[in-house]
Coordinates of C-alpha atoms in Angstrom, one line a residue:
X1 CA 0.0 0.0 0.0
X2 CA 3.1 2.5 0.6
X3 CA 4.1 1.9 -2.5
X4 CA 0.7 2.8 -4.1
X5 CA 0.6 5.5 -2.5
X6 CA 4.3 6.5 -3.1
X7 CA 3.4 5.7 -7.2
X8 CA 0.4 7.9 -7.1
X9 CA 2.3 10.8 -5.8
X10 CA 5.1 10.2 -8.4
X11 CA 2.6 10.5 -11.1
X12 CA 0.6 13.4 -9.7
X13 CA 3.9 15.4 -9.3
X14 CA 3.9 15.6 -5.5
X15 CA 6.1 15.5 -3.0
X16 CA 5.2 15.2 0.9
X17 CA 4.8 18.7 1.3
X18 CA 3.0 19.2 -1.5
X19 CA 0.3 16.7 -0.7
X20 CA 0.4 18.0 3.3
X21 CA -0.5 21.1 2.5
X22 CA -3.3 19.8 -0.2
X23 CA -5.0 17.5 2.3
X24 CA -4.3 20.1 5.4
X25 CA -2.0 18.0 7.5
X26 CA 1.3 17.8 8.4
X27 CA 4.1 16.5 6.7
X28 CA 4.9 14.0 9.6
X29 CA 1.4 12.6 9.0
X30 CA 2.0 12.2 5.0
X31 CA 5.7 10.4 5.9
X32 CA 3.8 8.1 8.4
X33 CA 1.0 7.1 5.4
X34 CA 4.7 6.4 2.9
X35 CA 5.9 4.2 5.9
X36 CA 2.4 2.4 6.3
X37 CA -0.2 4.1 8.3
X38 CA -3.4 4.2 6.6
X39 CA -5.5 7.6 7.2
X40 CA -8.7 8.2 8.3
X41 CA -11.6 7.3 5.7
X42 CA -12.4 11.1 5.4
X43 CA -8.3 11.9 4.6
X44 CA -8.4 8.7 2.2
X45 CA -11.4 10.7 0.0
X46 CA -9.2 13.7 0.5
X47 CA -5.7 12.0 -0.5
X48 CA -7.1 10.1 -4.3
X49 CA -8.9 13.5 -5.1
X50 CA -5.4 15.5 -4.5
X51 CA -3.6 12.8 -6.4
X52 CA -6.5 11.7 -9.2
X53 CA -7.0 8.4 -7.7
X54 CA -9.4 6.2 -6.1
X55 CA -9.5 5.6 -2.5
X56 CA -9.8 1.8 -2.8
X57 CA -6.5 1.6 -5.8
X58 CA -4.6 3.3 -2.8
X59 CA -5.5 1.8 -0.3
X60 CA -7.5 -2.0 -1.1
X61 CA -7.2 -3.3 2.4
X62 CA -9.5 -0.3 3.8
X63 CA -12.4 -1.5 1.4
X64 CA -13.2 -4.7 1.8
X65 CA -16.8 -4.6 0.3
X66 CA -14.9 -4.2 -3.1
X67 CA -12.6 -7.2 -2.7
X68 CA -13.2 -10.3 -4.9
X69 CA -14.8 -12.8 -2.3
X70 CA -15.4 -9.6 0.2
X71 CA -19.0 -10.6 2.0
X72 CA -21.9 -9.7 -0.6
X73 CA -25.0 -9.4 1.2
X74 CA -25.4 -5.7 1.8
X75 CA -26.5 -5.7 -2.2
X76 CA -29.2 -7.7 -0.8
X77 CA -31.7 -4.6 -0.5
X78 CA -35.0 -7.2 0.0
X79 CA -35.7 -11.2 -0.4
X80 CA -39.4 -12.7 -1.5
X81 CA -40.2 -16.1 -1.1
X82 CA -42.5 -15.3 -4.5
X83 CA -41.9 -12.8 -7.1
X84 CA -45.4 -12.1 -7.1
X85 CA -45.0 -10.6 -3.2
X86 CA -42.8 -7.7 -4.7
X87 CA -44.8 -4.6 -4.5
X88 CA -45.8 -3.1 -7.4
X89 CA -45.0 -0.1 -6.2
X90 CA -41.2 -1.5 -6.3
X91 CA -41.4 -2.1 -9.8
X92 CA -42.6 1.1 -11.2
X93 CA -40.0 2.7 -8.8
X94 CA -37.1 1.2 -10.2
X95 CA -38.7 1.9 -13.9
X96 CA -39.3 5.7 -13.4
X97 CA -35.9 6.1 -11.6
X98 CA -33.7 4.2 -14.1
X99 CA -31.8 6.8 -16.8
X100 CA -28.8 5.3 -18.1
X101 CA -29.8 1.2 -19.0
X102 CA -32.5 -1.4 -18.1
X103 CA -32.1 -4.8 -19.0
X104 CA -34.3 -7.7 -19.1
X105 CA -33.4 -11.2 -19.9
X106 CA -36.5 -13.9 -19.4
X107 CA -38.8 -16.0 -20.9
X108 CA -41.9 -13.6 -21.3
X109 CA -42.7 -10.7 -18.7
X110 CA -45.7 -9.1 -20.4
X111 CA -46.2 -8.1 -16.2
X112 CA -44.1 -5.2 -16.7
X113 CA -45.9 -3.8 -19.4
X114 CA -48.9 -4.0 -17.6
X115 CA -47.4 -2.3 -14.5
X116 CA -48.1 1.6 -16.0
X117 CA -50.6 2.1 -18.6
X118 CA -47.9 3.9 -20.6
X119 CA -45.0 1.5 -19.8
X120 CA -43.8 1.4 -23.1
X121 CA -44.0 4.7 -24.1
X122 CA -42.1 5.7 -21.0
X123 CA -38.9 3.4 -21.5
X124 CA -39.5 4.7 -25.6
X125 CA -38.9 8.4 -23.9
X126 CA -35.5 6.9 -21.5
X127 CA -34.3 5.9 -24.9
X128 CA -35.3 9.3 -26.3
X129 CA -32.9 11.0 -23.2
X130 CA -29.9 8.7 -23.7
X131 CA -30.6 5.8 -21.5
X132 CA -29.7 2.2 -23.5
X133 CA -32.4 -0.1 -23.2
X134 CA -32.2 -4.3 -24.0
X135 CA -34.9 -6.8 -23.8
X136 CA -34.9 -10.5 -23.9
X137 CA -37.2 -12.7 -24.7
X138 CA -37.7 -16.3 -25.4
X139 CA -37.6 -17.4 -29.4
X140 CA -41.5 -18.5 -29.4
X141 CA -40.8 -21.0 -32.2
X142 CA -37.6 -22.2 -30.8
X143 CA -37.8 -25.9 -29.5
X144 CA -36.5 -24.9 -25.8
X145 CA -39.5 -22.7 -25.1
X146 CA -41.8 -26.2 -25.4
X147 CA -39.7 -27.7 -23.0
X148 CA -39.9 -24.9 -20.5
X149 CA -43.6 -25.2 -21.2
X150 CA -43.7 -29.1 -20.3
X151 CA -41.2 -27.9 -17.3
X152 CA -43.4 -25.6 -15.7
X153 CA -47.2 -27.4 -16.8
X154 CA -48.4 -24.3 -18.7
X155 CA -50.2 -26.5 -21.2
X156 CA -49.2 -25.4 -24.2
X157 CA -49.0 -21.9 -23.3
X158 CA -46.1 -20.1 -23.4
X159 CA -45.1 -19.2 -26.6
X160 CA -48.5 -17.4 -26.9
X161 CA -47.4 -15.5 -24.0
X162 CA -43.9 -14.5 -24.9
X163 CA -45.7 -13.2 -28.6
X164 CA -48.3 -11.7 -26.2
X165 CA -45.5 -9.6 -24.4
X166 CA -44.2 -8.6 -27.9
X167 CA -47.3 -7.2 -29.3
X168 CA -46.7 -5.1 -26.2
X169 CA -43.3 -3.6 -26.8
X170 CA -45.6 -0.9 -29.1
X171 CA -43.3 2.2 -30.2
X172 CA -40.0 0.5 -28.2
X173 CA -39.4 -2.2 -31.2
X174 CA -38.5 1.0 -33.4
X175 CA -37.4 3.3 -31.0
X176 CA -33.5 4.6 -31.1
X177 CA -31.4 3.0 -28.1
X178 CA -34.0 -0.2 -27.5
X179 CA -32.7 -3.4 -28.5
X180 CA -35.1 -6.5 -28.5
X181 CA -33.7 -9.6 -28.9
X182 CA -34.6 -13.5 -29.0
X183 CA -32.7 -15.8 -27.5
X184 CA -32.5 -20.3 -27.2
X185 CA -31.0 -20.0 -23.9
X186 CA -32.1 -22.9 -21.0
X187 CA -32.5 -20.2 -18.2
X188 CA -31.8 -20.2 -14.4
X189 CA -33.1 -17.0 -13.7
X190 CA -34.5 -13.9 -14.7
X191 CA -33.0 -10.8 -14.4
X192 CA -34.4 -7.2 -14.6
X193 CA -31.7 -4.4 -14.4
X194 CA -32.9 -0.5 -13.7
X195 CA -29.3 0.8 -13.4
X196 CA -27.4 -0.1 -10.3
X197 CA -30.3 -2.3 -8.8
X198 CA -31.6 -5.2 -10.2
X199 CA -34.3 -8.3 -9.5
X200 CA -33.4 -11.4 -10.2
X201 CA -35.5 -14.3 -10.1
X202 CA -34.0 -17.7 -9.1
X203 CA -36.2 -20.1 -10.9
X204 CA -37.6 -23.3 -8.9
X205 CA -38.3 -26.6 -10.5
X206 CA -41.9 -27.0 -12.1
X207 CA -42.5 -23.0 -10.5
X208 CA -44.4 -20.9 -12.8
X209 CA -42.7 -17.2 -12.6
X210 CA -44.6 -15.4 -10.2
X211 CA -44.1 -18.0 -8.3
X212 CA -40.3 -18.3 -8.3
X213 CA -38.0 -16.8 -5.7
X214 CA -36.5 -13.2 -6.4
X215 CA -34.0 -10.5 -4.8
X216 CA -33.4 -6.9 -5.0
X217 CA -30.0 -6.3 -5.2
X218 CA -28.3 -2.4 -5.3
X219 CA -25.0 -2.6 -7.1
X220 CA -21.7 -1.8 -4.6
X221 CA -18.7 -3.6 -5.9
X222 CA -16.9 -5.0 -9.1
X223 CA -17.1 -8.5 -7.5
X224 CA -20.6 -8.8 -5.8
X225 CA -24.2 -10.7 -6.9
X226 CA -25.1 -7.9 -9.2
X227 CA -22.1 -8.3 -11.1
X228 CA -22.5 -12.0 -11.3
X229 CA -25.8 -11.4 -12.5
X230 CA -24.6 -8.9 -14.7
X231 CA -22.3 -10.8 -16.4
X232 CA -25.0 -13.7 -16.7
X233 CA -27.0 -10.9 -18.6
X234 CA -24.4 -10.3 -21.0
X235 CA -23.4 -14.0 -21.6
X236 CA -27.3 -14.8 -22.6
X237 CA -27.1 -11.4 -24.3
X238 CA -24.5 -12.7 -26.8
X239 CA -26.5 -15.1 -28.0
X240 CA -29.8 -13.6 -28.9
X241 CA -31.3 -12.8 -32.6
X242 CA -32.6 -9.8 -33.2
X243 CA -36.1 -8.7 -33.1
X244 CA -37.7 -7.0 -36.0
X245 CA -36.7 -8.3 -38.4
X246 CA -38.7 -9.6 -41.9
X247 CA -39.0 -13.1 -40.3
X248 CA -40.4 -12.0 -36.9
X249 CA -42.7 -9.6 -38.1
X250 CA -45.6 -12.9 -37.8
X251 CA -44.6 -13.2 -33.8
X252 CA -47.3 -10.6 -33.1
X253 CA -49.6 -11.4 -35.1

């Protein structure tokens, strides 16, 4: 950690005076951080804005919560035993807050459409302000989606609803900064990403989806749950077709 520290100064052009009298402290106190003392959280945030640096690439040991394998469970915002038990008030929260990217990655969720009256058109306007918007769905046709059918006893069911969910997508299936795509995927879980929180749905065996498991998670490290789910996104995300299409244009219909 001293020589972090040391390097960052280097860089920055500072010498032990120089950062003592840019942090308001004595040079003593600078020499003692160089020979290993590790300042107060307040003098840290004080110390990588001086120097351009972060407080955790100076000093790693003083955050833990952003170590790989550091304890995760303060991204744990809220647990349901039922995805149906999150408020609905929850939902359209994270929706009207998110302005930089939701993702979605599922089966068929035609539930968040139905959440506002003008859910589509509201994500449409995100889009319209900057924010990046992708949504996943199940391939209808796609042999997989039968066998999640059989899995979960919906009778035949579900690739009427994922085409029912698409016929809801209304101006978002054009609109700049919306991506829709289809994916083949065997799924674990859903996940629904509003920014830096998320809920992901753990799926149980024979569960329909309002009946699976889900958690709220708030994004605070590199190496937490939310990134794991994250990167599960993106994985699935690699692999879907495009909606819209010539060939798709029937889905709908």
């Amino acid at each position: 950690m001293t020589q972090r520290l040391e390097s960052a100064m280097l860089r920055a052009g500072f010498d032990s005076a120089r950062l003592a009298t840019a942090v308001k402290v004595d040079v003593k106190t600078v020499n003692r951080w160089l020979a290993g003392r590790v300042p107060h959280r307040r003098t840290r945030l004080e110390v990588a804005l001086a120097l351009g640096e972060t407080e955790e690439s100076l000093w790693p040991s003083a955050r833990p919560d952003i170590q790989a394998g550091a304890p995760a469970t303060a991204e744990v915002l809220g647990a349901y035993a039922h995805r149906a038990d999150i408020p609905n008030d929850l939902w359209v929260s994270l929706i009207h807050k998110a302005t930089e990217r939701i993702d979605i990655i599922g089966y068929a969720y035609p539930f968040v459409f139905e959440l506002l009256p003008n859910a589509s058109e509201l994500i449409a306007a995100k889009c319209e302000a900057g924010a990046v918007v992708r949504l996943g769905f199940a391939d209808p046709d796609c042999p997989h989606v039968m066998e999640r059918d059989a899995l979960e006893q919906m009778g035949g069911t579900l690739p009427g609803r994922i085409r029912n969910a698409l016929s809801m997508l209304g101006p978002l299936a054009e609109t700049p900064g919306c991506t829709v795509g289809l994916h083949a995927t065997h799924l674990y879980n859903s996940v629904f990403r509003f920014d830096s929180e998320m809920i992901v749905t753990p799926y149980l065996f024979r569960a329909r989806g309002y009946q699976h498991t889900a958690l709220h998670l708030r994004k605070l490290s590199p190496h937490g749950i939310f990134e794991s789910f994250s990167d599960q996104f993106e994985q699935i995300w690699g692999t879907v077709t495009p909606y819209g299409t010539e060939e798709h244009h029937g889905l709908t219909a």
